[in-house]
Amino acid sequence: AQSVSQHNHHVILSEAASLELGCNYSYGGTVNLFWYVQYPGQHLQLLLKYFSGDPLVKGIKGFEAEFIKSKFSFNLRKPSVQWSDTAEYFCAVNRKGYQKVTFGIGTKLQVIP
Amino acid sequence: DAEITQSPRHKITETGRQVTLACHQTWNHNNMFWYRQDLGHGLRLIHYSYGVHDTNKGEVSDGYSVSRSNTEDLPLTLESAASSQTSVYFCASSPAGEAYGYTFGSGTRLTVV
């Protein structure tokens, strides 16, 4: 079964700093990859997804992620964070041909004004 | 607008009682999922369904059951609530196929005392 690792459990940044959240998965075959965001007190929302094609994926609110197959990674980036980006971010993966998704344990991002 | 709703939003119950959490979606999605979210564990899959009368166990299914009698609803039942089942429960849905992200409900915070 596939698994997802998010190594940074809690990240604190000042506004305007650049963000990179790590995500690695363990499955050796082809996969689909997702990032979700959960704002305080709210449900998870899809931020972006990768299925095929250009490994650099752009999502909502200025976020992007790059799929590096050789490193089994799908890191989330944003060039300049805002206080409103304070949230928990979850990486998720499913194997091609399968609908069930496995989530990482999440990274809490705190942006200080 | 289509939506996915969970009820109740908050519930306190006693150990040993049977509890049912409701999930209703109007997206006409084939797939529905139940997750629990706990600190340090992220999201863990309890049960899922790929269509009417289809149900499957996830990684933490012990003590829980689901049934899918129509497209819109996937109620989650705790047969005999235990303190270890105190958690936030999220329902999610998606269209059939692997290429879609999930739409999540707002969650139910369950406390077992």
PDB file of C-alpha atoms in Angstrom, chain B residues 18-75:
ATOM      1  CA  GLN B  18     -24.881   3.483  19.503  1.00  0.00           C
ATOM      2  CA  VAL B  19     -24.299   6.656  17.517  1.00  0.00           C
ATOM      3  CA  THR B  20     -25.035   7.457  13.890  1.00  0.00           C
ATOM      4  CA  LEU B  21     -23.425  10.328  12.018  1.00  0.00           C
ATOM      5  CA  ALA B  22     -25.159  11.505   8.877  1.00  0.00           C
ATOM      6  CA  CYS B  23     -23.607  12.443   5.544  1.00  0.00           C
ATOM      7  CA  HIS B  24     -25.720  13.697   2.655  1.00  0.00           C
ATOM      8  CA  GLN B  25     -24.439  14.896  -0.708  1.00  0.00           C
ATOM      9  CA  THR B  26     -26.295  16.445  -3.611  1.00  0.00           C
ATOM     10  CA  TRP B  27     -23.397  16.235  -6.088  1.00  0.00           C
ATOM     11  CA  ASN B  28     -24.673  12.911  -7.439  1.00  0.00           C
ATOM     12  CA  HIS B  29     -21.217  11.497  -6.733  1.00  0.00           C
ATOM     13  CA  ASN B  30     -20.733   7.728  -6.898  1.00  0.00           C
ATOM     14  CA  ASN B  31     -17.954   7.628  -4.310  1.00  0.00           C
ATOM     15  CA  MET B  32     -18.317   8.463  -0.636  1.00  0.00           C
ATOM     16  CA  PHE B  33     -15.793   8.183   2.176  1.00  0.00           C
ATOM     17  CA  TRP B  34     -15.607   8.525   5.941  1.00  0.00           C
ATOM     18  CA  TYR B  35     -12.413   9.702   7.622  1.00  0.00           C
ATOM     19  CA  ARG B  36     -11.497  10.483  11.191  1.00  0.00           C
ATOM     20  CA  GLN B  37      -9.000  13.230  11.984  1.00  0.00           C
ATOM     21  CA  ASP B  38      -6.835  12.981  15.073  1.00  0.00           C
ATOM     22  CA  LEU B  39      -3.810  14.953  16.197  1.00  0.00           C
ATOM     23  CA  GLY B  40      -0.636  13.249  15.024  1.00  0.00           C
ATOM     24  CA  HIS B  41      -2.496  10.858  12.733  1.00  0.00           C
ATOM     25  CA  GLY B  42      -3.915  13.118  10.064  1.00  0.00           C
ATOM     26  CA  LEU B  43      -6.851  11.645   8.191  1.00  0.00           C
ATOM     27  CA  ARG B  44      -7.512   7.941   8.454  1.00  0.00           C
ATOM     28  CA  LEU B  45     -10.029   6.125   6.292  1.00  0.00           C
ATOM     29  CA  ILE B  46     -12.828   4.339   8.113  1.00  0.00           C
ATOM     30  CA  HIS B  47     -15.174   3.088   5.385  1.00  0.00           C
ATOM     31  CA  TYR B  48     -15.909   3.923   1.781  1.00  0.00           C
ATOM     32  CA  SER B  49     -18.435   3.208  -0.929  1.00  0.00           C
ATOM     33  CA  TYR B  50     -18.206   3.255  -4.711  1.00  0.00           C
ATOM     34  CA  GLY B  51     -21.955   3.121  -5.279  1.00  0.00           C
ATOM     35  CA  VAL B  52     -25.321   2.016  -3.977  1.00  0.00           C
ATOM     36  CA  HIS B  53     -25.113  -1.182  -1.908  1.00  0.00           C
ATOM     37  CA  ASP B  54     -21.290  -1.130  -2.111  1.00  0.00           C
ATOM     38  CA  THR B  55     -19.316  -0.688   1.118  1.00  0.00           C
ATOM     39  CA  ASN B  56     -15.668  -1.342   1.941  1.00  0.00           C
ATOM     40  CA  LYS B  57     -13.509  -1.270   5.052  1.00  0.00           C
ATOM     41  CA  GLY B  58     -10.756   1.265   5.447  1.00  0.00           C
ATOM     42  CA  GLU B  59      -7.700   1.150   7.687  1.00  0.00           C
ATOM     43  CA  VAL B  60      -9.542   1.894  10.967  1.00  0.00           C
ATOM     44  CA  SER B  61     -12.933   0.237  10.479  1.00  0.00           C
ATOM     45  CA  ASP B  62     -13.219  -1.697  13.756  1.00  0.00           C
ATOM     46  CA  GLY B  63     -16.240  -0.531  15.739  1.00  0.00           C
ATOM     47  CA  TYR B  64     -17.795   1.297  12.780  1.00  0.00           C
ATOM     48  CA  SER B  65     -20.284   0.342  10.082  1.00  0.00           C
ATOM     49  CA  VAL B  66     -21.858   2.013   7.051  1.00  0.00           C
ATOM     50  CA  SER B  67     -24.633   1.271   4.608  1.00  0.00           C
ATOM     51  CA  ARG B  68     -25.378   2.804   1.219  1.00  0.00           C
ATOM     52  CA  SER B  69     -29.028   2.504   0.264  1.00  0.00           C
ATOM     53  CA  ASN B  70     -29.051   5.455  -2.139  1.00  0.00           C
ATOM     54  CA  THR B  71     -26.582   7.700  -3.944  1.00  0.00           C
ATOM     55  CA  GLU B  72     -26.944  10.662  -1.590  1.00  0.00           C
ATOM     56  CA  ASP B  73     -26.362   9.183   1.870  1.00  0.00           C
ATOM     57  CA  LEU B  74     -23.642   7.262   3.690  1.00  0.00           C
ATOM     58  CA  PRO B  75     -24.431   7.189   7.425  1.00  0.00           C
TER      59      PRO B  75
END
